[in-house]
PDB file of N, CA and C in Angstrom:
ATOM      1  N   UNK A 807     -27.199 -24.455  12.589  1.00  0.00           N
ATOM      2  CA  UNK A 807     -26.171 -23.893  11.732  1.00  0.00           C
ATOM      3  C   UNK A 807     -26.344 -22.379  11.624  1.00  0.00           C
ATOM      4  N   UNK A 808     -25.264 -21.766  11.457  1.00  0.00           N
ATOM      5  CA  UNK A 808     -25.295 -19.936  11.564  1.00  0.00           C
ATOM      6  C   UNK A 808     -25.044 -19.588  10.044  1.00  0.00           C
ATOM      7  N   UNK A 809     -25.624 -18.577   9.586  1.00  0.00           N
ATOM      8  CA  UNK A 809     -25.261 -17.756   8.331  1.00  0.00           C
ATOM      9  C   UNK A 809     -23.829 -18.209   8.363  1.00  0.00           C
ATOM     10  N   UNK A 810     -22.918 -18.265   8.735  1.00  0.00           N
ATOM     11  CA  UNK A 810     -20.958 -18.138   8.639  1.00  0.00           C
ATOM     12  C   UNK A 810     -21.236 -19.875   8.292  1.00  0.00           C
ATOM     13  N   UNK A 811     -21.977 -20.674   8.783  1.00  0.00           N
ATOM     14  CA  UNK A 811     -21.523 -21.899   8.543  1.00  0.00           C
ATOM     15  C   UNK A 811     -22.063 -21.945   7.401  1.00  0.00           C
ATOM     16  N   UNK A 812     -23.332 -21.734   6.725  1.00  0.00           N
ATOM     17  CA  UNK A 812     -24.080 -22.253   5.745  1.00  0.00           C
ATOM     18  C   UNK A 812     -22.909 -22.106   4.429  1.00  0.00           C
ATOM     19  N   UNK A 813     -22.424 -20.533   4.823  1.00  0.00           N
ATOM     20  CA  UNK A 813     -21.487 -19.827   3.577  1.00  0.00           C
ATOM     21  C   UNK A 813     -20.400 -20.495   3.510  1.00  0.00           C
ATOM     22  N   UNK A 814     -19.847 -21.067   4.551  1.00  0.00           N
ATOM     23  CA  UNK A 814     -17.929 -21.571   3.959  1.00  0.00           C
ATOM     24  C   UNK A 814     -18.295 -23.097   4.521  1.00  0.00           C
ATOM     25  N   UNK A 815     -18.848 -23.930   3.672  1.00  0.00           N
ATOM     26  CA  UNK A 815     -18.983 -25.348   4.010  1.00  0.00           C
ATOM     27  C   UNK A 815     -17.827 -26.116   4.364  1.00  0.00           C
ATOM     28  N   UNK A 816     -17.170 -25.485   3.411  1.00  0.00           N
ATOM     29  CA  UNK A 816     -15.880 -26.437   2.919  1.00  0.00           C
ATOM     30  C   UNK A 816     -14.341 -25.464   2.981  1.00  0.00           C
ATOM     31  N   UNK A 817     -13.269 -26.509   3.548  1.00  0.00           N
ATOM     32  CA  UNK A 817     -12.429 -25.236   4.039  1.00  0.00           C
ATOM     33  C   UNK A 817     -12.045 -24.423   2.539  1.00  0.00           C
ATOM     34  N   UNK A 818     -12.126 -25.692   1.573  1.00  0.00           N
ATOM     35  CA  UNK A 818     -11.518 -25.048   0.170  1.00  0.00           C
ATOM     36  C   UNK A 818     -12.425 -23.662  -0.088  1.00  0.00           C
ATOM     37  N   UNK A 819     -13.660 -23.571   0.120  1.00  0.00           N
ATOM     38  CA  UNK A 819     -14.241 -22.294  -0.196  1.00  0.00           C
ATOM     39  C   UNK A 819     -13.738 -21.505   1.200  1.00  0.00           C
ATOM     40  N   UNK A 820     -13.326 -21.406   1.820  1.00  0.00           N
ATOM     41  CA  UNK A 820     -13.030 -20.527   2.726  1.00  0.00           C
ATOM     42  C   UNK A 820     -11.387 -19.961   2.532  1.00  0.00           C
ATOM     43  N   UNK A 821     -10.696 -20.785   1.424  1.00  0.00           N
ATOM     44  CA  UNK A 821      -9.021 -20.838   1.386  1.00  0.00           C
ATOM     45  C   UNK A 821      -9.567 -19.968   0.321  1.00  0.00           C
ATOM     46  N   UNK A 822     -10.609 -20.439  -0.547  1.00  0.00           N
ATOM     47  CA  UNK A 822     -10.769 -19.348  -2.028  1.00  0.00           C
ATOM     48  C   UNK A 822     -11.097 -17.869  -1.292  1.00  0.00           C
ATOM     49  N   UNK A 823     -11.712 -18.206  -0.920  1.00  0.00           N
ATOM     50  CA  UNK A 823     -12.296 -16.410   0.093  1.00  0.00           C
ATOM     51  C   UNK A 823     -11.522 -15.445   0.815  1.00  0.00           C
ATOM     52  N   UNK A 824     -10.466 -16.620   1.209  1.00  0.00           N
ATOM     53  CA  UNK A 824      -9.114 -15.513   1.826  1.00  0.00           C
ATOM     54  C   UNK A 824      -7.905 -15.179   1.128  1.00  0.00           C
ATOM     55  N   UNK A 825      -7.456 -15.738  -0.014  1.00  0.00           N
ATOM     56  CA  UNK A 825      -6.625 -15.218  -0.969  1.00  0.00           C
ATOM     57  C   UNK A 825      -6.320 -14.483  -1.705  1.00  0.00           C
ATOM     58  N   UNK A 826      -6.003 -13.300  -1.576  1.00  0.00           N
ATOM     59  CA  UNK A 826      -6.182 -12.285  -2.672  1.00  0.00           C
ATOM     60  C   UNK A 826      -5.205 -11.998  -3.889  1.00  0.00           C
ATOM     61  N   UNK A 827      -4.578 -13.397  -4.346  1.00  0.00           N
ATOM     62  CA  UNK A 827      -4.533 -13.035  -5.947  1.00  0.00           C
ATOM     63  C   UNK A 827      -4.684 -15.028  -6.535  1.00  0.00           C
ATOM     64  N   UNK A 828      -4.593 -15.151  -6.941  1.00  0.00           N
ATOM     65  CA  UNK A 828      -4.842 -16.586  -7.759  1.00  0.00           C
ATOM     66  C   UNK A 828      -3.535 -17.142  -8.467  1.00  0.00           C
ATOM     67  N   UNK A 829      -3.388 -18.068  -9.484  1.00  0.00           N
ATOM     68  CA  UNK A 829      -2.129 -18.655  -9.414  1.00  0.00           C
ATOM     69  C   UNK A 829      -2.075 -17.822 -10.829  1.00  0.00           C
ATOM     70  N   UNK A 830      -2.630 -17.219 -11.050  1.00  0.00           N
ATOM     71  CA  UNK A 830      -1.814 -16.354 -12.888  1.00  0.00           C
ATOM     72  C   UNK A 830      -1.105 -14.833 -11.950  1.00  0.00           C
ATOM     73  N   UNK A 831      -1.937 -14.634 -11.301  1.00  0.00           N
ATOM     74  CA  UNK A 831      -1.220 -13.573 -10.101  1.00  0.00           C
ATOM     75  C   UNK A 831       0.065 -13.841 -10.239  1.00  0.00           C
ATOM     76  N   UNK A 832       0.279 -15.084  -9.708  1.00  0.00           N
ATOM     77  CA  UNK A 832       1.850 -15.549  -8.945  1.00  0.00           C
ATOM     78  C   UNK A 832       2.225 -15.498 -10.083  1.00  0.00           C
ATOM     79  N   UNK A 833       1.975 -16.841 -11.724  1.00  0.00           N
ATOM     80  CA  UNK A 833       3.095 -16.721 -12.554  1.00  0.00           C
ATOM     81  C   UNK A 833       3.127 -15.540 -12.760  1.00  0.00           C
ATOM     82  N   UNK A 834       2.555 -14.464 -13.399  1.00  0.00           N
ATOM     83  CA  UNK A 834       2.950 -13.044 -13.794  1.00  0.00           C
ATOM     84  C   UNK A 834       3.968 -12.411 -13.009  1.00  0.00           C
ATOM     85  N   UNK A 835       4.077 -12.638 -11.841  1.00  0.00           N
ATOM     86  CA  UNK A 835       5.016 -11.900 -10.876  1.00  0.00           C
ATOM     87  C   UNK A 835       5.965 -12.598 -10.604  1.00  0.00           C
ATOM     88  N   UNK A 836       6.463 -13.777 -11.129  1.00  0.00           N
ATOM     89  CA  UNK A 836       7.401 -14.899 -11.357  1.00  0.00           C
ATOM     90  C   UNK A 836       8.013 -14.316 -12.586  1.00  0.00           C
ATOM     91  N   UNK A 837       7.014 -13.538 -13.443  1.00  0.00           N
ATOM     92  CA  UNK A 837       8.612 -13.756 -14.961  1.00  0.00           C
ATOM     93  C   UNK A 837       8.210 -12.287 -14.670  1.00  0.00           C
ATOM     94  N   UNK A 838       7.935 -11.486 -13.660  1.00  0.00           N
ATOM     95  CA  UNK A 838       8.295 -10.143 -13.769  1.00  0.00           C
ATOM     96  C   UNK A 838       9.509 -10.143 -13.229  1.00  0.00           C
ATOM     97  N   UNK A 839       9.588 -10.934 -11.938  1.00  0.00           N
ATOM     98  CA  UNK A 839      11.014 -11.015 -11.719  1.00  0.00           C
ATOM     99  C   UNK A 839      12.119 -11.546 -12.193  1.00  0.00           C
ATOM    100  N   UNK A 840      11.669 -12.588 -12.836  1.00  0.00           N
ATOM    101  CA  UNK A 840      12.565 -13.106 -14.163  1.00  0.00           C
ATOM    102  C   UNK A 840      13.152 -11.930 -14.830  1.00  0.00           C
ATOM    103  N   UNK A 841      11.841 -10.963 -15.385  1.00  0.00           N
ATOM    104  CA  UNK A 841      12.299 -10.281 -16.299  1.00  0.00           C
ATOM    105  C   UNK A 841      13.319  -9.150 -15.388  1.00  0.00           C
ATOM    106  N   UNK A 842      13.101  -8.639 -14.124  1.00  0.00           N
ATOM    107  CA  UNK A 842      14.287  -7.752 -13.804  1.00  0.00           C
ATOM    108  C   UNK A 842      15.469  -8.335 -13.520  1.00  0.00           C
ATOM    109  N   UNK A 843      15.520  -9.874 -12.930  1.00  0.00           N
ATOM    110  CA  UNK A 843      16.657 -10.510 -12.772  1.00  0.00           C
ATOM    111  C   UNK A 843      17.615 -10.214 -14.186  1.00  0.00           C
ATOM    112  N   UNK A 844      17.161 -10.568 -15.362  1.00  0.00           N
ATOM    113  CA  UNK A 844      17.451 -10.370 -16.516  1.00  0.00           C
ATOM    114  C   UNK A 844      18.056  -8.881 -16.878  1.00  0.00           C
ATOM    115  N   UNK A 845      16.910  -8.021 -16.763  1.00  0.00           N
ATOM    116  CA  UNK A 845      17.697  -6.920 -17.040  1.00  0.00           C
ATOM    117  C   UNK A 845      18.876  -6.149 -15.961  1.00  0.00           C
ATOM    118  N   UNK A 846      19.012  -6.280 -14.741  1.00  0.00           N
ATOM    119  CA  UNK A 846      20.296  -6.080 -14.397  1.00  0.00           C
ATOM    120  C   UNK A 846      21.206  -6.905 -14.286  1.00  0.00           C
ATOM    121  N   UNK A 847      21.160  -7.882 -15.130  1.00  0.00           N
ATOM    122  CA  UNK A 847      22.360  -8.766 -15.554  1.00  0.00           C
ATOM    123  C   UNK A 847      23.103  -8.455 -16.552  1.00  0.00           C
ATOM    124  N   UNK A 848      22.035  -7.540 -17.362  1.00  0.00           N
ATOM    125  CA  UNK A 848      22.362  -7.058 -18.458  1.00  0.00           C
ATOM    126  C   UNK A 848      23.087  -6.081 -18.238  1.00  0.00           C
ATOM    127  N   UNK A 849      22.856  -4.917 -17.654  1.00  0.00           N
ATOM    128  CA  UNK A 849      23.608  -3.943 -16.984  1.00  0.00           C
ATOM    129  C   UNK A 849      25.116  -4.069 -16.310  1.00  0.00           C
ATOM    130  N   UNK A 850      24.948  -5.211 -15.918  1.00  0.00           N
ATOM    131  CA  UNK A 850      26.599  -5.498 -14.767  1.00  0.00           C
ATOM    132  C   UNK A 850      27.453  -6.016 -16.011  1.00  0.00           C
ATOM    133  N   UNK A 851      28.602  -5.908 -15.371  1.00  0.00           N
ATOM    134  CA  UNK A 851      30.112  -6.035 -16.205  1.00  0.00           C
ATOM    135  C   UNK A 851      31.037  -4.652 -16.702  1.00  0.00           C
ATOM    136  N   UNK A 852      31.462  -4.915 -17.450  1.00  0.00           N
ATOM    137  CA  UNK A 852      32.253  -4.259 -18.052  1.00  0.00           C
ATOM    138  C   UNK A 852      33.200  -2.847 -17.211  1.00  0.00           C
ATOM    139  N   UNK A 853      33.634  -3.500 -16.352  1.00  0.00           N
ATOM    140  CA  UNK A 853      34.857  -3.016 -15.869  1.00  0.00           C
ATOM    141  C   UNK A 853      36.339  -2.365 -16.077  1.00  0.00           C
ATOM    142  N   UNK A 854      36.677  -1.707 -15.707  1.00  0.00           N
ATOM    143  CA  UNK A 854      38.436  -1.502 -16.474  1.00  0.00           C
ATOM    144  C   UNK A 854      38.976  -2.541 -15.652  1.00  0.00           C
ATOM    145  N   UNK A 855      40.439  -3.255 -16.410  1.00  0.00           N
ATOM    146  CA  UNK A 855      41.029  -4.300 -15.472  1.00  0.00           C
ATOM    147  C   UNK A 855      41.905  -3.325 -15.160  1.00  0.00           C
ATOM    148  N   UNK A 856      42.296  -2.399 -14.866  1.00  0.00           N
ATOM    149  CA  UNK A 856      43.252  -1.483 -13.924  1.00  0.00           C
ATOM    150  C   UNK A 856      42.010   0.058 -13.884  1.00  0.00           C
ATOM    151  N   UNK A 857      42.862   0.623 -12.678  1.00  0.00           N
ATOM    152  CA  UNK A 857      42.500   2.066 -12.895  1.00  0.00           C
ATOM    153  C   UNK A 857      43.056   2.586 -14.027  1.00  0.00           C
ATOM    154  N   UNK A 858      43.920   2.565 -14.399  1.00  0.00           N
ATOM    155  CA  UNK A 858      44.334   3.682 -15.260  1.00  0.00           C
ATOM    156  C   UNK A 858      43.678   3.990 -16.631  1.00  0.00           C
ATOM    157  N   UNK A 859      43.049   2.245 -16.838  1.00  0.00           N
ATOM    158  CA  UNK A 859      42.689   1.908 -17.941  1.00  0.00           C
ATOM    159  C   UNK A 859      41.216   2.545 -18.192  1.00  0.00           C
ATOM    160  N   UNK A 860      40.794   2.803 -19.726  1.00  0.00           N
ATOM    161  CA  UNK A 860      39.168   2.980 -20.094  1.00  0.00           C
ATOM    162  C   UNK A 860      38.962   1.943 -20.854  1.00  0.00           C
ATOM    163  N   UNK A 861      37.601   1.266 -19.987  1.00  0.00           N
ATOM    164  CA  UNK A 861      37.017   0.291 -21.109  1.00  0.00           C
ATOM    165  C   UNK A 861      35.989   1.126 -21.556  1.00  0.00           C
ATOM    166  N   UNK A 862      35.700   1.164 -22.908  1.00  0.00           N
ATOM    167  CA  UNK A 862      34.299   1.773 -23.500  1.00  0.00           C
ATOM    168  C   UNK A 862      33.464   0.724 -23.788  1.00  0.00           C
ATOM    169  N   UNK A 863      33.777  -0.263 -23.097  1.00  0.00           N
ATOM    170  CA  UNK A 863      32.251  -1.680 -23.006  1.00  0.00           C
ATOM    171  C   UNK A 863      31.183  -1.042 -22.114  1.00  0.00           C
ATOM    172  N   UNK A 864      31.651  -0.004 -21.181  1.00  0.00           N
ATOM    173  CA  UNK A 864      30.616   0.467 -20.399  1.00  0.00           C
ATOM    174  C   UNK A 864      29.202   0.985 -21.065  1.00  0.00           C
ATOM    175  N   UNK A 865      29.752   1.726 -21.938  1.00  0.00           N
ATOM    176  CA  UNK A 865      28.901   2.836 -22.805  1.00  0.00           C
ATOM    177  C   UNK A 865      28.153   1.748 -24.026  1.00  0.00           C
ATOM    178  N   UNK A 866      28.320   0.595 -23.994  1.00  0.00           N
ATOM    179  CA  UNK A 866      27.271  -0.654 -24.957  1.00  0.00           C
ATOM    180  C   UNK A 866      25.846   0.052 -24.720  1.00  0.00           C
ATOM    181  N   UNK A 867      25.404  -0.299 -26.145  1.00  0.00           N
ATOM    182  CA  UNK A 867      23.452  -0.600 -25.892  1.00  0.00           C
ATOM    183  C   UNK A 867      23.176  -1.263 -25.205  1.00  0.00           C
ATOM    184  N   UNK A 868      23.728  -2.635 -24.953  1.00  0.00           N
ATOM    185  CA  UNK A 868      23.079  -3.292 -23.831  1.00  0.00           C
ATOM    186  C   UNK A 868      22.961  -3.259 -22.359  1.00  0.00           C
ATOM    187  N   UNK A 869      24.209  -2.068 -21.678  1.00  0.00           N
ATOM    188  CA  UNK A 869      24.279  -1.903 -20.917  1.00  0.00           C
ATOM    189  C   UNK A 869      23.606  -0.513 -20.414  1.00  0.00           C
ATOM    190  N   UNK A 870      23.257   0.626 -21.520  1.00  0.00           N
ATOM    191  CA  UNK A 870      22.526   1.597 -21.261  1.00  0.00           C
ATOM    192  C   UNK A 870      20.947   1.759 -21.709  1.00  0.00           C
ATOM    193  N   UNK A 871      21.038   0.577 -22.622  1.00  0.00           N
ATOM    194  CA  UNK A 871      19.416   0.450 -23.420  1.00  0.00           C
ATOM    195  C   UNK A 871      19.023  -0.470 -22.791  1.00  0.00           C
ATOM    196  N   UNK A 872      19.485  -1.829 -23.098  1.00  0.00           N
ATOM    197  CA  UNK A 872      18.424  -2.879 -23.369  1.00  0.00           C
ATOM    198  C   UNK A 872      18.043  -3.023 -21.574  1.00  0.00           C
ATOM    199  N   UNK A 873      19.342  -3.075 -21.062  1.00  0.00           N
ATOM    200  CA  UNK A 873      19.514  -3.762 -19.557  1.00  0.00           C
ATOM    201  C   UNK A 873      18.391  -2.987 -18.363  1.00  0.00           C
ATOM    202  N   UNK A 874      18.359  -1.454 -18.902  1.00  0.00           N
ATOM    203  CA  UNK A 874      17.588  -0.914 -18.021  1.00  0.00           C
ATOM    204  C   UNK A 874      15.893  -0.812 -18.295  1.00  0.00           C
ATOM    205  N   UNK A 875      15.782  -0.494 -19.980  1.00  0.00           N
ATOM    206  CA  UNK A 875      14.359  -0.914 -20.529  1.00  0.00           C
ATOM    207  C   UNK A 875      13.774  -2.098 -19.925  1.00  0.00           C
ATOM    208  N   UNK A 876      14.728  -3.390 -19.945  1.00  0.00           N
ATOM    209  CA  UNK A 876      14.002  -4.597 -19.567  1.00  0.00           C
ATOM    210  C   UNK A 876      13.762  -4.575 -18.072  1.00  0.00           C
ATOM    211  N   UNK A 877      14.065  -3.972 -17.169  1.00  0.00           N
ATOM    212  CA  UNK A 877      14.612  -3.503 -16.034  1.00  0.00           C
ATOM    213  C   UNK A 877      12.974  -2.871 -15.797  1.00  0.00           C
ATOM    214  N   UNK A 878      12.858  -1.391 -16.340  1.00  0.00           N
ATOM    215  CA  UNK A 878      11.828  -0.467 -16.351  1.00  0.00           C
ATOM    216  C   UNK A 878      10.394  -1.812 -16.686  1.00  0.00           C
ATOM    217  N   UNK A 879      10.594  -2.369 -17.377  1.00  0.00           N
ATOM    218  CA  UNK A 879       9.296  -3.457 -18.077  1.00  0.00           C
ATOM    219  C   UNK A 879       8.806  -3.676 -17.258  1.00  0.00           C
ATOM    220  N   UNK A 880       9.721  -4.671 -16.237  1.00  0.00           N
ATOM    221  CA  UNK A 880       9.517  -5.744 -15.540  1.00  0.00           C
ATOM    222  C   UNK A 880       8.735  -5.285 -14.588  1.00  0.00           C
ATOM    223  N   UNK A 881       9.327  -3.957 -13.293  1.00  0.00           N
ATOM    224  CA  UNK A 881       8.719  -3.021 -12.677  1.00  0.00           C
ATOM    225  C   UNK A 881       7.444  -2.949 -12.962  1.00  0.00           C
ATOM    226  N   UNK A 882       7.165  -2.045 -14.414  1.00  0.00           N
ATOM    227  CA  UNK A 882       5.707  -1.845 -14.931  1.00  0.00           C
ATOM    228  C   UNK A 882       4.631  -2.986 -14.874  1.00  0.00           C
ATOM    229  N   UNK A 883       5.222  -4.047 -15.499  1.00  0.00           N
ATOM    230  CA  UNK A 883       4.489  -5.010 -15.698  1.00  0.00           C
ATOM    231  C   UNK A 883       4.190  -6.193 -14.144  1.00  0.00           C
ATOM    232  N   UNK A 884       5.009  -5.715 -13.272  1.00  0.00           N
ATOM    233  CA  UNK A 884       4.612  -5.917 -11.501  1.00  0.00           C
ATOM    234  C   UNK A 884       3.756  -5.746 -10.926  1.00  0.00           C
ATOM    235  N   UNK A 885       3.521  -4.039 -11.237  1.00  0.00           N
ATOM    236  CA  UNK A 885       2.052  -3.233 -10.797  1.00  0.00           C
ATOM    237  C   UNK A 885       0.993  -4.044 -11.259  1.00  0.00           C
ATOM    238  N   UNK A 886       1.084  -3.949 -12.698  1.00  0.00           N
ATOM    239  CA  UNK A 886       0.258  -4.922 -13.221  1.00  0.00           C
ATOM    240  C   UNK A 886      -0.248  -6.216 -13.381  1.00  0.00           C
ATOM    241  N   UNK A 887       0.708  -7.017 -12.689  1.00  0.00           N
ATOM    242  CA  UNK A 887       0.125  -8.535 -12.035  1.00  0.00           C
ATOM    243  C   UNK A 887      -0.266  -8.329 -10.957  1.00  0.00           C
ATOM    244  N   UNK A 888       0.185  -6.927  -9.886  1.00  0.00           N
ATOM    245  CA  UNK A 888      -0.501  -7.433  -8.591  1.00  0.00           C
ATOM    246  C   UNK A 888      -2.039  -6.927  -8.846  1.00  0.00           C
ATOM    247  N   UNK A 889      -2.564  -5.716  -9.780  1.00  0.00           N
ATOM    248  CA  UNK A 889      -3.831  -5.596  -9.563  1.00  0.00           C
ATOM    249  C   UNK A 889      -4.646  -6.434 -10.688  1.00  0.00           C
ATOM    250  N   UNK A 890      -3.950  -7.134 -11.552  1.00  0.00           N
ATOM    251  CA  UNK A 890      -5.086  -7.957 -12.389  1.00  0.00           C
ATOM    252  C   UNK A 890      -6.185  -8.709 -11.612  1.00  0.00           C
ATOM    253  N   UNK A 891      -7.312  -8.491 -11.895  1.00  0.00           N
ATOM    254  CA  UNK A 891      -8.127  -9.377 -11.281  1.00  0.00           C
ATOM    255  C   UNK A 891      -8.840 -10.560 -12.481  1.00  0.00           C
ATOM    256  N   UNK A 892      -9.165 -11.634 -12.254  1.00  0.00           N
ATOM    257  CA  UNK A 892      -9.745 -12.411 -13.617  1.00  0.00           C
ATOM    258  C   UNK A 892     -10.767 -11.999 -13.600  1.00  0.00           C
ATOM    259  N   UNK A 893     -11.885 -12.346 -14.365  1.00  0.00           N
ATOM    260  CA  UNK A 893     -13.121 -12.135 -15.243  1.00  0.00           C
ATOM    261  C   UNK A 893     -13.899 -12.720 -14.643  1.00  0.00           C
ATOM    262  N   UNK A 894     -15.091 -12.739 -14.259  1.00  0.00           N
ATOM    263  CA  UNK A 894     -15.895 -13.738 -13.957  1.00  0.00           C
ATOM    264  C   UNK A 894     -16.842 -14.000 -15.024  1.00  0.00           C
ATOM    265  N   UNK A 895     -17.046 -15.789 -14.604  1.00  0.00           N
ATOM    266  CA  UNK A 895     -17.749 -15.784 -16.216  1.00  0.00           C
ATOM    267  C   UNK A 895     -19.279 -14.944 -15.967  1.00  0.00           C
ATOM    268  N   UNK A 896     -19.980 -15.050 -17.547  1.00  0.00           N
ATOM    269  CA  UNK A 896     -21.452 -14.621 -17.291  1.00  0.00           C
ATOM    270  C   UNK A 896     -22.332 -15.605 -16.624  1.00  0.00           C
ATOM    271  N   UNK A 897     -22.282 -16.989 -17.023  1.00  0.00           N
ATOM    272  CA  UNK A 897     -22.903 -17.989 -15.932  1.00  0.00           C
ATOM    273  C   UNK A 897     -22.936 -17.916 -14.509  1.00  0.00           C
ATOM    274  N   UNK A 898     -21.577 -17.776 -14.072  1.00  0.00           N
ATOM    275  CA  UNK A 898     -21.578 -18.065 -12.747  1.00  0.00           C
ATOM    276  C   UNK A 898     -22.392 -17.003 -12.187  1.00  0.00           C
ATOM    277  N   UNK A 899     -23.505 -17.725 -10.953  1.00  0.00           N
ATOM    278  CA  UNK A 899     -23.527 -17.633  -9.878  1.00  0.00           C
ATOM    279  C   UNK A 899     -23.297 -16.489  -8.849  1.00  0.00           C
ATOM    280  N   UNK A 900     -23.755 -14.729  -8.559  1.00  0.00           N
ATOM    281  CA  UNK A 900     -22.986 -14.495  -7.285  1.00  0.00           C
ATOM    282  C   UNK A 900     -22.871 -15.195  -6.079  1.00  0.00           C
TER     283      UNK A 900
END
């Protein structure tokens, strides 16, 4: 047996060894996109039904505040699921 075999016995320790983020990785970056899906939903609408016409639905809080804040979050909080790393406990093992 070689040093490479002793270390990855099992393919599951070898699937853990090549993955570089874990499954809180993924959900976090699941409702980050949730959360931008969300905020430019918030943003869309409010149209004139003719040219000639002004709708002032454009100019809403929700379409200049909330839609793009939640928008900006989601982004931020992206960066931040891809570099979270978990904790290792104090027990374990290097």
């Amino acid at each position: 047996m070689t040093e490479y075999d002793k270390k990855n016995d099992t393919p599951q320790e070898a699937r853990r060894v090549a993955l570089p983020f874990c499954r809180t990785n993924f959900l976090m970056m699941g409702g980050c996109v949730l959360l931008i899906i969300i905020g430019f939903a918030l943003m869309s609408g409010g149209g004139s039904p003719t040219d000639t016409e002004f709708n002032p639905e454009i100019f809403s809080t929700r379409r200049i505040v909330v839609g793009p804040l939640l928008t900006f979050l989601g982004f931020l909080l992206m960066a931040f699921a891809i570099i979270w790393t978990p904790r290792k406990n104090v027990n374990e093992k290097k």
